[in-house]
Short mmCIF file of C-alpha atoms and ligand atoms in Angstrom, two decimals:
data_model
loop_
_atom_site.label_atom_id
_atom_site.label_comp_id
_atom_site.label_asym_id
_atom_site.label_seq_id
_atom_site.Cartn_x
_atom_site.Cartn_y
_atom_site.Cartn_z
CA UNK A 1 88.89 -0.07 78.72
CA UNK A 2 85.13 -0.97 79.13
CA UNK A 3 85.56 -4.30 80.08
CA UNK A 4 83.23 -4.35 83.19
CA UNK A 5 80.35 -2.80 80.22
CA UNK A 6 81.33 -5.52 78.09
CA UNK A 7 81.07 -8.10 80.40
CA UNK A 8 77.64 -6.53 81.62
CA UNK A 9 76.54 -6.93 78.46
CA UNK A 10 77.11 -9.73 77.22
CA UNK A 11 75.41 -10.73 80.55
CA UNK A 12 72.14 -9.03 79.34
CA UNK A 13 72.06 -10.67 75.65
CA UNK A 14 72.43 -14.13 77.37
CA UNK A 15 68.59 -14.12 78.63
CA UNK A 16 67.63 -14.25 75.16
CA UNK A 17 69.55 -17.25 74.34
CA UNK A 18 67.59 -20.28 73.42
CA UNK A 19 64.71 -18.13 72.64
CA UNK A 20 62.53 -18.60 69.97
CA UNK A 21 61.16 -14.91 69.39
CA UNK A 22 61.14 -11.39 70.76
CA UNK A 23 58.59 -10.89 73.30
CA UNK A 24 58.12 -7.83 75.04
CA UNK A 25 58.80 -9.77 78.23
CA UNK A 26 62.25 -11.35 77.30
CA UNK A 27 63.15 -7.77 75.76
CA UNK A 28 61.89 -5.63 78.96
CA UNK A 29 64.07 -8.88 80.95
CA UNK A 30 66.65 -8.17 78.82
CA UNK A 31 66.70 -4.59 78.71
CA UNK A 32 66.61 -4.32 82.81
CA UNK A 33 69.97 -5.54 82.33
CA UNK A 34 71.28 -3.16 79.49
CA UNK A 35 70.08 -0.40 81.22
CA UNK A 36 71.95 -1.43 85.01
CA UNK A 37 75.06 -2.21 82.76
CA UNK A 38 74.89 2.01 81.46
CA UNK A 39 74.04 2.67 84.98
CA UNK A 40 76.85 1.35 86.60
CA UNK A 41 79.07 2.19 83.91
CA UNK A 42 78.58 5.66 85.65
CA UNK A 43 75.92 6.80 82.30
CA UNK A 44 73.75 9.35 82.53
CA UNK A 45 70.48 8.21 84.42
CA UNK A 46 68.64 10.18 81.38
CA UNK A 47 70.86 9.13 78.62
CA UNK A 48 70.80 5.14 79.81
CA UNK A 49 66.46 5.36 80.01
CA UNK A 50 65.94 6.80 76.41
CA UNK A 51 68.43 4.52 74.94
CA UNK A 52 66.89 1.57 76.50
CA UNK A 53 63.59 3.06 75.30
CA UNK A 54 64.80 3.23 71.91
CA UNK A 55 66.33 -0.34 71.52
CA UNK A 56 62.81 -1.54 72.63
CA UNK A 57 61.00 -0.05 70.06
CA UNK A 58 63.18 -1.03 67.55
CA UNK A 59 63.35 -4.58 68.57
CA UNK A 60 59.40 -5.09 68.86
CA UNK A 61 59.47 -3.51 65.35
CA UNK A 62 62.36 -5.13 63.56
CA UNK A 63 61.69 -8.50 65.27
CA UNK A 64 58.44 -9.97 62.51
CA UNK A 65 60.82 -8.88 59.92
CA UNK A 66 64.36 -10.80 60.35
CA UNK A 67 65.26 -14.31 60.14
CA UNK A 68 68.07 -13.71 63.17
CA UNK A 69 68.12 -14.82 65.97
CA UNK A 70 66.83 -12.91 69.24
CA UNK A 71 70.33 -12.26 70.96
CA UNK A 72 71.69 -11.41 67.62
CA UNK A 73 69.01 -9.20 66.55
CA UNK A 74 69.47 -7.31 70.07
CA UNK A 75 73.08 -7.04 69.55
CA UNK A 76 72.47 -5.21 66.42
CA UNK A 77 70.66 -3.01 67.88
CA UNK A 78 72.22 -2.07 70.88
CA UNK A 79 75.20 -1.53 68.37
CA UNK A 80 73.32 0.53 66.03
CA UNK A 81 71.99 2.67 69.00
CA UNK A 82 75.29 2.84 71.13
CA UNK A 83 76.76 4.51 67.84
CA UNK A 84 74.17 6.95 68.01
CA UNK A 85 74.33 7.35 71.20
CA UNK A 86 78.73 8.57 70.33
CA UNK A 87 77.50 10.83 67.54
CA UNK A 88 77.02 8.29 64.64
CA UNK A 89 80.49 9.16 62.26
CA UNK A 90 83.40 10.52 62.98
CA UNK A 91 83.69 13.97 62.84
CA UNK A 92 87.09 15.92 61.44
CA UNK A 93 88.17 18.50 62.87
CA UNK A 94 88.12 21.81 61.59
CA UNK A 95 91.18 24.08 60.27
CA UNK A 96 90.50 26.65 57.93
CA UNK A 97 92.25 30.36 57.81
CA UNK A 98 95.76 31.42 57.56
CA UNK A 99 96.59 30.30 60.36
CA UNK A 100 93.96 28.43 61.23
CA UNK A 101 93.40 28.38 65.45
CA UNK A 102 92.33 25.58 67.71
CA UNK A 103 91.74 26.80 71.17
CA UNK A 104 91.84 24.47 74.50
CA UNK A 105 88.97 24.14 76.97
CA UNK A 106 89.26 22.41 80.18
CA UNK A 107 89.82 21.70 83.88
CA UNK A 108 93.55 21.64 84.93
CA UNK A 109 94.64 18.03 85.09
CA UNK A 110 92.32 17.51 82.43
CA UNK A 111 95.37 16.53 79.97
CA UNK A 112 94.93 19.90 78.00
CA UNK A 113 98.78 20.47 77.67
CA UNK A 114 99.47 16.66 76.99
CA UNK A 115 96.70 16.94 74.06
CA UNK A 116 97.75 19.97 73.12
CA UNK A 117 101.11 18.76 72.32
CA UNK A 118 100.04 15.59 70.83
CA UNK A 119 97.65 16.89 68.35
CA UNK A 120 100.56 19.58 67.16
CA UNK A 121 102.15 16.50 66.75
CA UNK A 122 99.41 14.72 64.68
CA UNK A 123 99.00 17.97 62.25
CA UNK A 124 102.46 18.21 61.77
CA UNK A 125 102.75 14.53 61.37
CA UNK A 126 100.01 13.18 59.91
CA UNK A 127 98.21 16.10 58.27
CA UNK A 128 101.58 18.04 56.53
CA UNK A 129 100.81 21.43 58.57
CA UNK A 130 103.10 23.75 60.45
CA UNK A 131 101.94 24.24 64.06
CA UNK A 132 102.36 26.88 66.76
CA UNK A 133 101.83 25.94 70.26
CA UNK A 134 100.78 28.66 72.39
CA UNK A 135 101.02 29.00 76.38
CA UNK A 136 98.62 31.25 77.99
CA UNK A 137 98.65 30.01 81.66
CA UNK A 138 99.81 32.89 82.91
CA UNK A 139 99.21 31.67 86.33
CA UNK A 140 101.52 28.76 86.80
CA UNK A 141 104.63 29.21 85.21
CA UNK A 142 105.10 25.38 85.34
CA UNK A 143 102.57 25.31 82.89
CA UNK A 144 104.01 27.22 80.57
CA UNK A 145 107.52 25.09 80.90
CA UNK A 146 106.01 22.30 80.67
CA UNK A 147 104.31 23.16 77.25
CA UNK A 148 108.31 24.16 76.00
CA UNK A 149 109.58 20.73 77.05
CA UNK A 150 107.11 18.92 75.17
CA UNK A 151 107.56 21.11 71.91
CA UNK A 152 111.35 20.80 72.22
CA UNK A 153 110.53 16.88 72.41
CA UNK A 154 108.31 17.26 69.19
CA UNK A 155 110.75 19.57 67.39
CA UNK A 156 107.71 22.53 67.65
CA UNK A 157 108.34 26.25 67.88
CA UNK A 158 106.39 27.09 71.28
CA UNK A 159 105.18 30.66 71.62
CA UNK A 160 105.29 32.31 75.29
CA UNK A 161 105.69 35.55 77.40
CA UNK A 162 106.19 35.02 80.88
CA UNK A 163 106.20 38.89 81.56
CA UNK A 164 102.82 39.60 79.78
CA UNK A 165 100.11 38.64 82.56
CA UNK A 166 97.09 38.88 80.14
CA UNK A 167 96.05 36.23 78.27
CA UNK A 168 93.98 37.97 75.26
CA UNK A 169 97.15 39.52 74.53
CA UNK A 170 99.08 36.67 74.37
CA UNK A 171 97.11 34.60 72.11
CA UNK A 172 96.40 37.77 70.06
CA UNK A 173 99.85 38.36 69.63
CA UNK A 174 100.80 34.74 68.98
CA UNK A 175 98.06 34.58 66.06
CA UNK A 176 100.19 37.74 64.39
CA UNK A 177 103.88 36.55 65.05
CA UNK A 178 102.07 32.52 63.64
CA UNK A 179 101.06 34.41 60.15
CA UNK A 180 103.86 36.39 59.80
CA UNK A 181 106.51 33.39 60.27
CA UNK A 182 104.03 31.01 57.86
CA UNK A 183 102.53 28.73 60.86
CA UNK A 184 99.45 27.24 59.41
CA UNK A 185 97.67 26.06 63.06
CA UNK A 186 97.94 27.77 65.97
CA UNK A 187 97.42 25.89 69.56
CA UNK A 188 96.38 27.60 71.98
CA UNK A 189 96.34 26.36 75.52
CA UNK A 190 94.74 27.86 78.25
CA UNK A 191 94.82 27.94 81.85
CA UNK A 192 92.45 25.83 83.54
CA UNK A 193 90.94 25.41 87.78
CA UNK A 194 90.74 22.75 89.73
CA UNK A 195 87.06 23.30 89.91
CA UNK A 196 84.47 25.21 86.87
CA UNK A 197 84.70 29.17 88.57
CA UNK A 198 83.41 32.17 86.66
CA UNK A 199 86.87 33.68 86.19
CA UNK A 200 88.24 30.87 84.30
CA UNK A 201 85.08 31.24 81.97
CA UNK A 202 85.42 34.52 81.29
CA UNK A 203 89.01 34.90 80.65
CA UNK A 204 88.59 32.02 78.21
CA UNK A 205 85.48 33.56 76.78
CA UNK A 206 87.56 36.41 76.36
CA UNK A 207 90.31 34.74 74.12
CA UNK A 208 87.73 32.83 72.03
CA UNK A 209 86.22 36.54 71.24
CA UNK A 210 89.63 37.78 70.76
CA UNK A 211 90.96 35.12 68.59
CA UNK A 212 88.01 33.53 66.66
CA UNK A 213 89.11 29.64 66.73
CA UNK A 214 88.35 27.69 64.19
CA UNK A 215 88.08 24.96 66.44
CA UNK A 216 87.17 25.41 70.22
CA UNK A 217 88.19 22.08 71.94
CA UNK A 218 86.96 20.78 75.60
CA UNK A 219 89.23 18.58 76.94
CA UNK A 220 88.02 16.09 80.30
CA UNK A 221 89.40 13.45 81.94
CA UNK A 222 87.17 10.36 80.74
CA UNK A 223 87.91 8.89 84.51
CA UNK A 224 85.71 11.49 86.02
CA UNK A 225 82.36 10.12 84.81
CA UNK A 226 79.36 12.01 85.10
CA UNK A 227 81.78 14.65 86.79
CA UNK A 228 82.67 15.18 83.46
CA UNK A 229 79.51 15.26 81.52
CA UNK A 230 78.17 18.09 83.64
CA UNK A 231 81.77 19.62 83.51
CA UNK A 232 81.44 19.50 79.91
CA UNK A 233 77.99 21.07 80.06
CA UNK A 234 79.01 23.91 82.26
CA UNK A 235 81.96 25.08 80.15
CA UNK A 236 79.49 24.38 76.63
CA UNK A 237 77.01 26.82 78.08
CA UNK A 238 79.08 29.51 78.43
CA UNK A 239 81.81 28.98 75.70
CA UNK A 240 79.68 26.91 73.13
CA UNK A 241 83.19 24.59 71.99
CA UNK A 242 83.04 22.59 68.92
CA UNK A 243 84.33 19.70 70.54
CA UNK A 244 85.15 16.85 72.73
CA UNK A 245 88.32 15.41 73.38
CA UNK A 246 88.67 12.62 76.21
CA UNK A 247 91.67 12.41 77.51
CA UNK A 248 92.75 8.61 79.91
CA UNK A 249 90.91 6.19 78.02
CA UNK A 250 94.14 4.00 79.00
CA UNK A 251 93.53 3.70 82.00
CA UNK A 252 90.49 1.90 84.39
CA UNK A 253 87.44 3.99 82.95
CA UNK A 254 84.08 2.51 82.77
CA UNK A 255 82.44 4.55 79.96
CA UNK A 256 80.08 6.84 81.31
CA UNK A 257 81.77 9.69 79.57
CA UNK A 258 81.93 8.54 76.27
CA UNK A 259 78.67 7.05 76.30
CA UNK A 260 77.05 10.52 77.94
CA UNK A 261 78.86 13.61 76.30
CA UNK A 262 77.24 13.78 73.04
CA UNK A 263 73.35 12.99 74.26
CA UNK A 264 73.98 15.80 76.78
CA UNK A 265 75.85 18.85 75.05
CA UNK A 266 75.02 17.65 71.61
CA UNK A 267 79.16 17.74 70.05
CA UNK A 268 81.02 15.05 68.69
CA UNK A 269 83.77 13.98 70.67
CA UNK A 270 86.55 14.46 68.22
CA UNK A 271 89.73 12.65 69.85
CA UNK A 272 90.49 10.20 72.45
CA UNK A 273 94.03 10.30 74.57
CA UNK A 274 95.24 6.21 75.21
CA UNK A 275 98.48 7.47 77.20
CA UNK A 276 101.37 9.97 78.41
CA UNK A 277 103.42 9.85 75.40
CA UNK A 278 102.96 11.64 72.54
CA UNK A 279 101.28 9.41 69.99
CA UNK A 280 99.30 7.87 71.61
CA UNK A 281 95.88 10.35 70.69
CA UNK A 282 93.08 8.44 68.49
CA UNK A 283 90.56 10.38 66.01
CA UNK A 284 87.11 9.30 68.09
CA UNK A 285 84.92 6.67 65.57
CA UNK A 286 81.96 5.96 67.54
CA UNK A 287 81.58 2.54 65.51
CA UNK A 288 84.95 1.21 66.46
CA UNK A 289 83.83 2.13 70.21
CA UNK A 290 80.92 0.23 69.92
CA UNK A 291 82.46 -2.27 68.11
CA UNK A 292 84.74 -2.42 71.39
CA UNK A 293 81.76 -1.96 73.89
CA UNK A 294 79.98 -5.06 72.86
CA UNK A 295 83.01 -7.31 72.51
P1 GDP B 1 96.38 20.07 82.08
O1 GDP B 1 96.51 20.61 83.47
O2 GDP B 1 94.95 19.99 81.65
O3 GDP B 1 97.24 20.76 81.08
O4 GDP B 1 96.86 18.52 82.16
P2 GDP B 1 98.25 17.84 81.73
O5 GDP B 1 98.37 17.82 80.25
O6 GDP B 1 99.35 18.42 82.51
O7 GDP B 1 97.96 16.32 82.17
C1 GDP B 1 97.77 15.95 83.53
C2 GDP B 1 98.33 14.54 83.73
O8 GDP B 1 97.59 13.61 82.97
C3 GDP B 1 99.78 14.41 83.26
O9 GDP B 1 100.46 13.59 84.17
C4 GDP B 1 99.67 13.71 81.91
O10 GDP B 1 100.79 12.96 81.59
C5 GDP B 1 98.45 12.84 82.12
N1 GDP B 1 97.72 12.52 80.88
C6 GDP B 1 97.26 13.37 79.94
N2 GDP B 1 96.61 12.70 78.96
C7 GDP B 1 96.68 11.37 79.27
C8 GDP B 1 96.17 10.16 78.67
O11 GDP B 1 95.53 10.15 77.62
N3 GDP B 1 96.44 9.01 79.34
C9 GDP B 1 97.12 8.98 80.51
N4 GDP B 1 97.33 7.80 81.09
N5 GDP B 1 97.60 10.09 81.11
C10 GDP B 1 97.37 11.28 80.50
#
């Protein structure tokens, strides 16, 4: 994960090796680097400028008053920023009511099912709850199946109604049946598109309204990029989510998403997904990332 951004910069720091001082030309040198590095790890053109911006300033200020050297000072604060830049601390998510509801956001393929199941999974695991999973696809039946074999796996009751073809009532109903039977979270997982389209927005609009989630999460491939920073920001403007949760961080992604989500839609990202299986779903801590980004 990250590697080519690692590698990128690491590249950067080295033009301050061997130098005495900060200067604003070894820092602009340096920082023509830094900034290529966000750039081609697919970062927001906007995002990558102000944080380069940033690191500048803070360099030509910090620099009369430290004893370390130049590289090192830079790599503190390209740490300190990229940590900003991911939303500073973690942030928990929320579950308050009886039962409290988390509701899924997100494209189909996105990994909204998989995460769904893993963080029922988590709560029931980690956290001592007892989760509902909900299927409202009521579009592709697969979908719902698919959400049964993975609570069967898990050893979670999954609620469904394959003859009900509206998905307010389904969730609605599902909150009612979770209370009355003592569930303490309810999961809901929606349908998503291949593509943002207005009906998908309003029908999950409509079961936010409906159900008041404690938690609205948007779920996005982190392969996608900027695909899915402006993904992000479409479904944010209309359904306002709480937050992030980026899903393939296993596999080949360069970092634009991580890097990108928060300075765009201002939420945390809350979880990361590092697999298929069901475990394998990390609470997001933007220092560890950096940590990770700078080697
Ligand atoms: P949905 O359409 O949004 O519900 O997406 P699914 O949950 O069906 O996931 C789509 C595909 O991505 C499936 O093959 C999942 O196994 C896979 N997937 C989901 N999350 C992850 C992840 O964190 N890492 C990897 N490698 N694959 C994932």
């Amino acid at each position: 994960m990250f590697d080519n951004l690692t590698d990128k910069f690491e590249r950067a720091f080295k033009v301050l090796k061997g130098q005495g001082q900060i200067t604003e030309i070894n820092v602009a040198e340096t920082l023509k680097e830094v900034r290529r590095a966000l750039l081609d790890a697919d970062v927001n053109f906007k995002t990558a400028k102000d944080f380069t911006v940033r690191v500048k300033d803070k360099a030509m200020g910090e620099n009369v008053l430290t004893a370390i050297s130049p590289s090192q000072l830079m790599i503190k604060i390209c740490h300190e920023e990229l940590v900003e830049l991911m939303g500073g601390n973690e942030s928990e998510i929320q579950i308050q009511g009886t039962p409290g509801v988390i509701l899924m956001s997100g494209l189909q393929g996105s990994g909204k099912t998989t995460f769904s199941g893993k963080l029922a999974n988590y709560l029931q695991t980690k956290k001592n709850k007892k989760p509902l999973l909900v299927a409202c696809d009521v579009y592709r039946p697969a979908a719902i199946d698919q959400l049964h074999v993975l609570g069967e796996q898990l050893g979670i009751e999954v609620y469904s109604n394959k003859e009900e073809k509206d998905p307010v009532k389904i969730a609605t109903d599902a909150v009612i049946y979770a209370r009355s039977k003592g569930f303490n979270v309810v999961i809901v997982d929606t349908a998503g598109r291949l593509a943002v389209d207005e009906a998908m927005m309003d029908e999950i609009a409509r079961v936010k309204k409906a159900i008041n989630p404690t938690e609205t999460l948007f779920v996005v491939d982190s392969m996608t990029g900027q695909d899915a920073v402006n993904t992000a920001k479409a479904f944010n403007d209309r359904i306002n989510f709480d937050g992030v949760v980026l899903t393939k961080l296993d596999g080949d992604t360069r970092g634009g998403a991580a890097l990108s989500i928060k300075s765009i839609v201002d939420k945390p990202i809350k979880f990361v997904g590092t697999g298929e299986k069901m475990d394998a779903l990390d609470v997001f801590y933007p220092k560890r990332m950096a940590d990770r980004i700078l080697g």
